[in-house]
């Protein structure tokens, strides 16, 4: 009996020594992972520890990190232990082609292959880079670029255009769309484009660098177009509401002046376009790259070598999901039918009094940084 206990103890000691040796061989290091995923069927990116009914992208990621041996099991339960930080907290159903997460892991051999082996095919880790010990992917991010893919019949005028999939976007309408999207550029008070923020909340001011709609293209007999928007940070639902308001104007439900009005203090009824077409395209680390990208120890956070893998993933998983879901569930067509119940003139009273506030809020340069980007 004594020998049995001794053997068990010796085996346990040997196992602990093996684990220790393995840890010495692969010490923990701060890294970033480049992620791509199709968000359909997920309740967003961010994990809710203890809530298993709403599956998130991070649930699958953390499980793969544990199973591949990159992190100990208890780090999965308490993500602070691995200094985990996502760059953007994507919403329910939203996909990503260039999401970045920062964390401390054991740099095991064939790390990417091992993590991907434990992930479903619609979530991929496409790249890995070492970063500085204090790196935080959310705080160090200067800007984010999103795209929004939508069927062009969303821009068909309600009174004199065909409203079905046979619709094709003409040059004049595309020019009008781009003129309206360009109005968002600069710093504005976007309190009407999210929930639970008042007009005097400083964090409602956001800085948009560019926003435009590209040339249309046909897939499966439906014409689509992609809107790109680059901003310092975005609030929950902000991009979908920015696009929703432009659609309402182009379709003839609302006057162009509503954009300017929405930056004032009054409450404006801004419709929210469906989440289906929204994709986090890439995140930008210009300041970090200038400071550390060429210091001889760290690589710049640029992903030119991974561009092809990103493009392949989008073609394989993101675009087909958007196109097929649109065909089957008609999310855009169904949402367009609700535009007529919005009251775009309800808050016009007192508009002149608020015009001064609107002008003051949109003259400021800069933004409040990345405190709660979440679209």
Short mmCIF file of C-alpha atoms in Angstrom, two decimals:
data_model
loop_
_atom_site.label_atom_id
_atom_site.label_comp_id
_atom_site.label_asym_id
_atom_site.label_seq_id
_atom_site.Cartn_x
_atom_site.Cartn_y
_atom_site.Cartn_z
CA UNK A 1 0.00 0.00 0.00
CA UNK A 2 2.82 2.31 0.97
CA UNK A 3 4.62 1.48 -2.31
CA UNK A 4 1.41 2.23 -4.23
CA UNK A 5 1.16 5.68 -2.63
CA UNK A 6 4.83 6.29 -3.30
CA UNK A 7 4.46 5.30 -6.97
CA UNK A 8 1.47 7.63 -7.36
CA UNK A 9 3.42 10.47 -5.74
CA UNK A 10 6.43 9.83 -7.98
CA UNK A 11 4.17 9.76 -11.06
CA UNK A 12 2.48 13.02 -9.99
CA UNK A 13 5.87 14.67 -9.38
CA UNK A 14 7.08 13.46 -12.79
CA UNK A 15 3.91 14.85 -14.48
CA UNK A 16 4.38 18.20 -12.75
CA UNK A 17 8.03 18.27 -13.82
CA UNK A 18 7.02 17.50 -17.43
CA UNK A 19 4.45 20.30 -17.36
CA UNK A 20 7.06 22.63 -15.84
CA UNK A 21 9.59 21.68 -18.53
CA UNK A 22 6.97 22.27 -21.21
CA UNK A 23 6.18 25.70 -19.70
CA UNK A 24 9.89 26.58 -19.60
CA UNK A 25 10.19 25.62 -23.27
CA UNK A 26 7.16 27.70 -24.16
CA UNK A 27 6.98 30.65 -21.73
CA UNK A 28 3.98 32.97 -21.81
CA UNK A 29 4.25 35.85 -24.26
CA UNK A 30 1.99 38.75 -25.21
CA UNK A 31 0.70 38.28 -28.75
CA UNK A 32 -2.06 39.44 -31.06
CA UNK A 33 -4.17 37.07 -33.15
CA UNK A 34 -5.73 38.09 -36.46
CA UNK A 35 -9.22 36.56 -36.58
CA UNK A 36 -11.88 36.13 -39.25
CA UNK A 37 -15.36 34.79 -38.56
CA UNK A 38 -18.89 34.55 -39.88
CA UNK A 39 -21.11 35.93 -37.11
CA UNK A 40 -24.39 34.27 -38.11
CA UNK A 41 -25.87 32.31 -35.21
CA UNK A 42 -23.68 34.05 -32.61
CA UNK A 43 -24.65 36.69 -30.06
CA UNK A 44 -21.68 38.85 -30.95
CA UNK A 45 -17.98 38.63 -30.17
CA UNK A 46 -17.77 39.23 -26.41
CA UNK A 47 -17.99 36.30 -24.03
CA UNK A 48 -20.47 36.34 -21.14
CA UNK A 49 -18.89 33.99 -18.61
CA UNK A 50 -21.63 32.03 -16.82
CA UNK A 51 -24.22 32.58 -19.55
CA UNK A 52 -24.24 29.54 -21.83
CA UNK A 53 -27.57 30.20 -23.56
CA UNK A 54 -26.14 32.98 -25.76
CA UNK A 55 -23.21 31.59 -27.72
CA UNK A 56 -20.47 34.06 -28.68
CA UNK A 57 -17.37 33.92 -30.89
CA UNK A 58 -15.13 34.16 -27.81
CA UNK A 59 -16.75 31.02 -26.30
CA UNK A 60 -15.43 29.00 -29.24
CA UNK A 61 -12.07 30.83 -29.26
CA UNK A 62 -11.36 30.32 -25.54
CA UNK A 63 -12.33 26.64 -25.79
CA UNK A 64 -9.86 26.20 -28.70
CA UNK A 65 -7.08 28.03 -26.79
CA UNK A 66 -7.54 25.69 -23.79
CA UNK A 67 -7.79 22.50 -25.89
CA UNK A 68 -4.70 23.37 -27.94
CA UNK A 69 -2.65 23.90 -24.76
CA UNK A 70 -1.96 27.62 -25.27
CA UNK A 71 -3.60 28.64 -22.01
CA UNK A 72 -4.39 26.77 -18.76
CA UNK A 73 -8.04 25.84 -18.21
CA UNK A 74 -8.55 28.35 -15.37
CA UNK A 75 -7.60 31.20 -17.73
CA UNK A 76 -10.67 30.33 -19.75
CA UNK A 77 -12.85 30.96 -16.71
CA UNK A 78 -11.12 34.23 -15.77
CA UNK A 79 -9.96 35.93 -18.96
CA UNK A 80 -8.11 38.67 -17.03
CA UNK A 81 -5.49 36.04 -16.15
CA UNK A 82 -4.35 35.95 -19.78
CA UNK A 83 -4.75 39.77 -20.20
CA UNK A 84 -7.35 39.13 -22.91
CA UNK A 85 -8.67 42.11 -24.87
CA UNK A 86 -10.67 42.23 -28.08
CA UNK A 87 -10.27 45.21 -30.41
CA UNK A 88 -13.95 45.57 -31.27
CA UNK A 89 -17.03 44.13 -29.61
CA UNK A 90 -18.99 43.11 -32.71
CA UNK A 91 -22.78 42.82 -32.39
CA UNK A 92 -25.09 39.82 -32.78
CA UNK A 93 -24.81 38.36 -36.29
CA UNK A 94 -21.95 40.68 -37.33
CA UNK A 95 -18.95 39.10 -39.10
CA UNK A 96 -15.26 40.03 -39.17
CA UNK A 97 -12.46 39.69 -41.69
CA UNK A 98 -9.79 41.42 -39.60
CA UNK A 99 -10.61 41.29 -35.89
CA UNK A 100 -7.64 41.53 -33.50
CA UNK A 101 -7.40 40.12 -29.97
CA UNK A 102 -4.43 40.54 -27.62
CA UNK A 103 -3.56 37.99 -24.91
CA UNK A 104 -0.78 36.12 -23.15
CA UNK A 105 -0.25 32.53 -24.35
CA UNK A 106 2.31 29.76 -24.29
CA UNK A 107 4.03 29.90 -27.66
CA UNK A 108 3.72 26.19 -28.43
CA UNK A 109 4.91 24.65 -31.71
CA UNK A 110 2.51 24.96 -34.70
CA UNK A 111 0.33 27.20 -32.55
CA UNK A 112 -1.99 28.50 -35.31
CA UNK A 113 -2.61 25.05 -36.73
CA UNK A 114 -3.37 23.65 -33.27
CA UNK A 115 -5.82 26.45 -32.39
CA UNK A 116 -7.59 26.20 -35.77
CA UNK A 117 -7.93 22.41 -35.36
CA UNK A 118 -10.23 23.08 -32.39
CA UNK A 119 -12.27 25.83 -34.09
CA UNK A 120 -15.26 25.47 -36.42
CA UNK A 121 -14.39 26.23 -40.07
CA UNK A 122 -16.29 29.57 -40.01
CA UNK A 123 -13.86 30.92 -37.36
CA UNK A 124 -10.17 31.10 -38.37
CA UNK A 125 -6.99 32.47 -36.85
CA UNK A 126 -5.15 33.86 -39.87
CA UNK A 127 -2.08 35.44 -38.25
CA UNK A 128 -0.07 35.95 -35.07
CA UNK A 129 2.45 38.62 -34.02
CA UNK A 130 4.42 39.30 -30.84
CA UNK A 131 3.66 42.66 -29.20
CA UNK A 132 4.91 44.71 -26.25
CA UNK A 133 4.05 43.46 -22.75
CA UNK A 134 1.68 46.35 -22.05
CA UNK A 135 -0.13 46.14 -25.38
CA UNK A 136 -3.93 46.36 -25.24
CA UNK A 137 -5.68 45.82 -28.58
CA UNK A 138 -8.63 48.06 -27.72
CA UNK A 139 -6.74 51.04 -26.26
CA UNK A 140 -3.91 51.01 -28.82
CA UNK A 141 -6.27 50.97 -31.80
CA UNK A 142 -6.41 54.29 -33.72
CA UNK A 143 -9.28 53.44 -36.06
CA UNK A 144 -11.56 50.71 -37.33
CA UNK A 145 -12.83 50.06 -40.85
CA UNK A 146 -16.20 48.35 -41.33
CA UNK A 147 -18.00 47.35 -44.51
CA UNK A 148 -21.72 46.91 -45.03
CA UNK A 149 -22.91 44.73 -47.93
CA UNK A 150 -26.49 45.36 -49.01
CA UNK A 151 -28.77 44.60 -51.97
CA UNK A 152 -29.05 47.75 -54.09
CA UNK A 153 -32.87 47.62 -54.15
CA UNK A 154 -32.50 49.20 -50.70
CA UNK A 155 -31.88 52.45 -52.65
CA UNK A 156 -34.90 52.08 -54.99
CA UNK A 157 -37.19 55.13 -54.62
CA UNK A 158 -40.46 54.12 -52.94
CA UNK A 159 -42.68 55.93 -55.48
CA UNK A 160 -41.10 55.44 -58.90
CA UNK A 161 -38.69 52.47 -58.83
CA UNK A 162 -39.24 48.72 -58.94
CA UNK A 163 -38.80 47.40 -55.38
CA UNK A 164 -37.65 43.86 -56.21
CA UNK A 165 -34.40 42.03 -56.86
CA UNK A 166 -34.48 42.98 -60.56
CA UNK A 167 -33.65 46.59 -59.53
CA UNK A 168 -30.29 47.92 -60.75
CA UNK A 169 -28.59 50.98 -59.24
CA UNK A 170 -28.05 53.86 -61.68
CA UNK A 171 -25.13 56.30 -61.65
CA UNK A 172 -27.19 59.28 -60.39
CA UNK A 173 -28.57 57.34 -57.40
CA UNK A 174 -25.08 56.07 -56.47
CA UNK A 175 -23.79 59.67 -56.61
CA UNK A 176 -26.63 60.77 -54.31
CA UNK A 177 -25.85 57.94 -51.87
CA UNK A 178 -22.17 58.97 -51.78
CA UNK A 179 -23.01 62.64 -51.31
CA UNK A 180 -25.13 61.74 -48.27
CA UNK A 181 -22.55 59.31 -46.82
CA UNK A 182 -19.86 62.02 -47.13
CA UNK A 183 -21.95 64.24 -44.79
CA UNK A 184 -20.95 61.96 -41.91
CA UNK A 185 -17.23 62.74 -42.32
CA UNK A 186 -15.63 64.74 -39.50
CA UNK A 187 -16.68 64.97 -35.85
CA UNK A 188 -20.39 64.95 -35.04
CA UNK A 189 -22.67 64.27 -32.11
CA UNK A 190 -24.10 60.81 -32.81
CA UNK A 191 -26.37 60.53 -29.74
CA UNK A 192 -29.33 59.79 -32.05
CA UNK A 193 -27.43 56.86 -33.61
CA UNK A 194 -27.16 54.74 -30.47
CA UNK A 195 -29.19 54.05 -27.32
CA UNK A 196 -28.75 55.36 -23.79
CA UNK A 197 -26.65 58.41 -24.66
CA UNK A 198 -27.93 61.95 -24.21
CA UNK A 199 -27.06 64.89 -26.48
CA UNK A 200 -24.70 66.37 -23.88
CA UNK A 201 -22.76 63.16 -23.28
CA UNK A 202 -19.20 63.89 -24.52
CA UNK A 203 -18.72 60.24 -25.57
CA UNK A 204 -21.50 60.63 -28.18
CA UNK A 205 -19.10 62.72 -30.30
CA UNK A 206 -17.33 60.50 -32.83
CA UNK A 207 -14.83 61.16 -35.61
CA UNK A 208 -15.49 59.61 -39.04
CA UNK A 209 -12.54 59.59 -41.48
CA UNK A 210 -14.25 58.25 -44.60
CA UNK A 211 -17.53 56.76 -45.76
CA UNK A 212 -18.51 55.78 -49.30
CA UNK A 213 -20.38 53.21 -51.39
CA UNK A 214 -18.50 51.24 -54.06
CA UNK A 215 -19.63 50.16 -57.54
CA UNK A 216 -22.47 47.60 -57.57
CA UNK A 217 -21.96 43.94 -58.58
CA UNK A 218 -24.34 41.02 -59.22
CA UNK A 219 -24.35 37.77 -57.21
CA UNK A 220 -27.01 35.07 -57.70
CA UNK A 221 -29.12 37.49 -59.78
CA UNK A 222 -29.25 40.08 -56.98
CA UNK A 223 -27.26 43.30 -57.29
CA UNK A 224 -25.23 44.21 -54.20
CA UNK A 225 -23.03 47.14 -53.19
CA UNK A 226 -20.55 47.56 -50.32
CA UNK A 227 -20.39 50.67 -48.11
CA UNK A 228 -17.05 51.25 -46.35
CA UNK A 229 -16.69 53.40 -43.23
CA UNK A 230 -13.52 54.22 -41.29
CA UNK A 231 -13.78 55.90 -37.91
CA UNK A 232 -11.86 56.28 -34.69
CA UNK A 233 -14.47 54.28 -32.78
CA UNK A 234 -18.15 53.44 -33.06
CA UNK A 235 -20.98 53.10 -30.56
CA UNK A 236 -23.48 50.28 -30.47
CA UNK A 237 -25.68 50.26 -33.62
CA UNK A 238 -24.09 53.52 -34.85
CA UNK A 239 -23.05 52.28 -38.32
CA UNK A 240 -26.35 50.49 -38.94
CA UNK A 241 -28.26 53.66 -38.03
CA UNK A 242 -26.00 55.86 -40.20
CA UNK A 243 -26.76 53.59 -43.16
CA UNK A 244 -30.44 53.25 -42.20
CA UNK A 245 -30.93 57.02 -42.30
CA UNK A 246 -29.27 57.37 -45.72
CA UNK A 247 -31.51 54.58 -47.09
CA UNK A 248 -34.60 56.37 -45.70
CA UNK A 249 -33.56 59.60 -47.47
CA UNK A 250 -32.71 57.96 -50.82
CA UNK A 251 -35.98 55.99 -50.80
CA UNK A 252 -37.93 59.21 -50.27
CA UNK A 253 -39.14 58.70 -46.68
CA UNK A 254 -37.09 61.51 -45.13
CA UNK A 255 -35.68 64.91 -46.17
CA UNK A 256 -31.90 65.36 -46.60
CA UNK A 257 -31.92 67.95 -43.80
CA UNK A 258 -32.59 65.18 -41.25
CA UNK A 259 -28.87 64.27 -41.11
CA UNK A 260 -27.87 67.76 -39.95
CA UNK A 261 -30.87 67.77 -37.59
CA UNK A 262 -29.87 64.45 -36.01
CA UNK A 263 -26.67 66.01 -34.64
CA UNK A 264 -28.65 68.58 -32.66
CA UNK A 265 -30.06 68.11 -29.18
CA UNK A 266 -33.54 66.94 -30.15
CA UNK A 267 -34.47 63.28 -30.41
CA UNK A 268 -34.69 62.09 -34.02
CA UNK A 269 -36.25 58.77 -35.05
CA UNK A 270 -33.30 57.09 -36.82
CA UNK A 271 -34.01 53.64 -38.34
CA UNK A 272 -31.46 50.84 -37.81
CA UNK A 273 -30.50 48.78 -40.88
CA UNK A 274 -30.24 44.96 -40.41
CA UNK A 275 -27.04 43.57 -38.84
CA UNK A 276 -26.56 40.91 -41.52
CA UNK A 277 -24.37 42.87 -43.96
CA UNK A 278 -22.00 44.42 -41.39
CA UNK A 279 -18.37 43.19 -41.39
CA UNK A 280 -15.39 44.41 -39.32
CA UNK A 281 -12.85 44.72 -42.15
CA UNK A 282 -9.71 45.81 -40.37
CA UNK A 283 -8.33 47.66 -37.37
CA UNK A 284 -5.56 50.25 -37.52
CA UNK A 285 -2.56 50.70 -35.20
CA UNK A 286 -0.70 53.62 -36.84
CA UNK A 287 0.68 55.16 -33.61
CA UNK A 288 1.85 51.80 -32.24
CA UNK A 289 3.50 50.93 -35.57
CA UNK A 290 5.38 54.24 -35.65
CA UNK A 291 6.70 53.72 -32.13
CA UNK A 292 7.39 49.98 -32.01
CA UNK A 293 6.99 48.62 -35.56
CA UNK A 294 10.63 49.15 -36.51
CA UNK A 295 12.38 48.97 -33.13
CA UNK A 296 14.14 45.72 -34.08
CA UNK A 297 12.19 43.71 -31.48
CA UNK A 298 8.59 43.95 -32.67
CA UNK A 299 6.85 43.73 -36.02
CA UNK A 300 4.44 46.39 -37.24
CA UNK A 301 0.79 45.32 -36.92
CA UNK A 302 0.18 45.11 -40.64
CA UNK A 303 -1.14 42.03 -42.40
CA UNK A 304 -0.11 42.30 -46.06
CA UNK A 305 1.01 38.64 -46.15
CA UNK A 306 -2.39 37.55 -44.82
CA UNK A 307 -4.45 39.63 -47.32
CA UNK A 308 -4.97 36.66 -49.62
CA UNK A 309 -6.18 34.42 -46.77
CA UNK A 310 -8.57 37.18 -45.67
CA UNK A 311 -9.98 37.52 -49.21
CA UNK A 312 -10.43 33.74 -49.52
CA UNK A 313 -12.22 33.56 -46.15
CA UNK A 314 -14.62 36.36 -47.15
CA UNK A 315 -15.45 34.64 -50.44
CA UNK A 316 -15.91 31.28 -48.72
CA UNK A 317 -17.79 32.18 -45.54
CA UNK A 318 -18.83 35.83 -45.20
CA UNK A 319 -20.27 36.80 -48.61
CA UNK A 320 -22.17 33.52 -49.18
CA UNK A 321 -23.72 33.83 -45.70
CA UNK A 322 -24.90 37.40 -46.40
CA UNK A 323 -26.21 36.51 -49.90
CA UNK A 324 -27.94 33.24 -48.92
CA UNK A 325 -29.46 34.66 -45.73
CA UNK A 326 -30.77 37.66 -47.69
CA UNK A 327 -32.34 35.31 -50.25
CA UNK A 328 -33.88 33.00 -47.66
CA UNK A 329 -34.83 35.36 -44.84
CA UNK A 330 -35.21 38.60 -46.84
CA UNK A 331 -33.86 40.61 -43.91
CA UNK A 332 -33.35 43.81 -45.96
CA UNK A 333 -36.69 43.53 -47.81
CA UNK A 334 -38.56 42.96 -44.52
CA UNK A 335 -36.78 45.85 -42.82
CA UNK A 336 -37.51 48.21 -45.75
CA UNK A 337 -41.23 47.56 -45.27
CA UNK A 338 -40.97 49.05 -41.74
CA UNK A 339 -39.59 52.43 -42.93
CA UNK A 340 -43.07 53.80 -43.59
CA UNK A 341 -43.98 53.53 -39.88
CA UNK A 342 -41.09 55.80 -38.79
CA UNK A 343 -42.04 59.41 -38.09
CA UNK A 344 -39.16 61.40 -39.56
CA UNK A 345 -40.82 64.77 -38.89
CA UNK A 346 -41.94 64.20 -35.31
CA UNK A 347 -39.11 66.19 -33.77
CA UNK A 348 -39.03 69.10 -36.21
CA UNK A 349 -40.59 71.35 -33.56
CA UNK A 350 -37.93 73.42 -31.87
CA UNK A 351 -35.48 72.60 -34.62
CA UNK A 352 -34.33 76.21 -35.10
CA UNK A 353 -33.57 76.59 -31.40
CA UNK A 354 -31.40 73.49 -31.56
CA UNK A 355 -29.61 74.42 -34.77
CA UNK A 356 -27.05 76.45 -32.80
CA UNK A 357 -26.26 73.45 -30.59
CA UNK A 358 -25.95 71.24 -33.66
CA UNK A 359 -23.46 73.62 -35.30
CA UNK A 360 -21.40 73.94 -32.12
CA UNK A 361 -21.17 70.18 -31.68
CA UNK A 362 -20.03 69.51 -35.23
CA UNK A 363 -17.31 72.16 -35.37
CA UNK A 364 -15.03 70.36 -32.92
CA UNK A 365 -12.08 68.32 -34.17
CA UNK A 366 -11.00 65.06 -32.57
CA UNK A 367 -12.94 62.40 -30.68
CA UNK A 368 -13.21 60.69 -27.35
CA UNK A 369 -11.01 57.77 -28.37
CA UNK A 370 -12.02 54.11 -28.17
CA UNK A 371 -13.84 53.91 -24.87
CA UNK A 372 -16.81 51.83 -25.94
CA UNK A 373 -16.65 50.92 -29.60
CA UNK A 374 -19.08 48.10 -30.09
CA UNK A 375 -20.86 48.01 -33.39
#
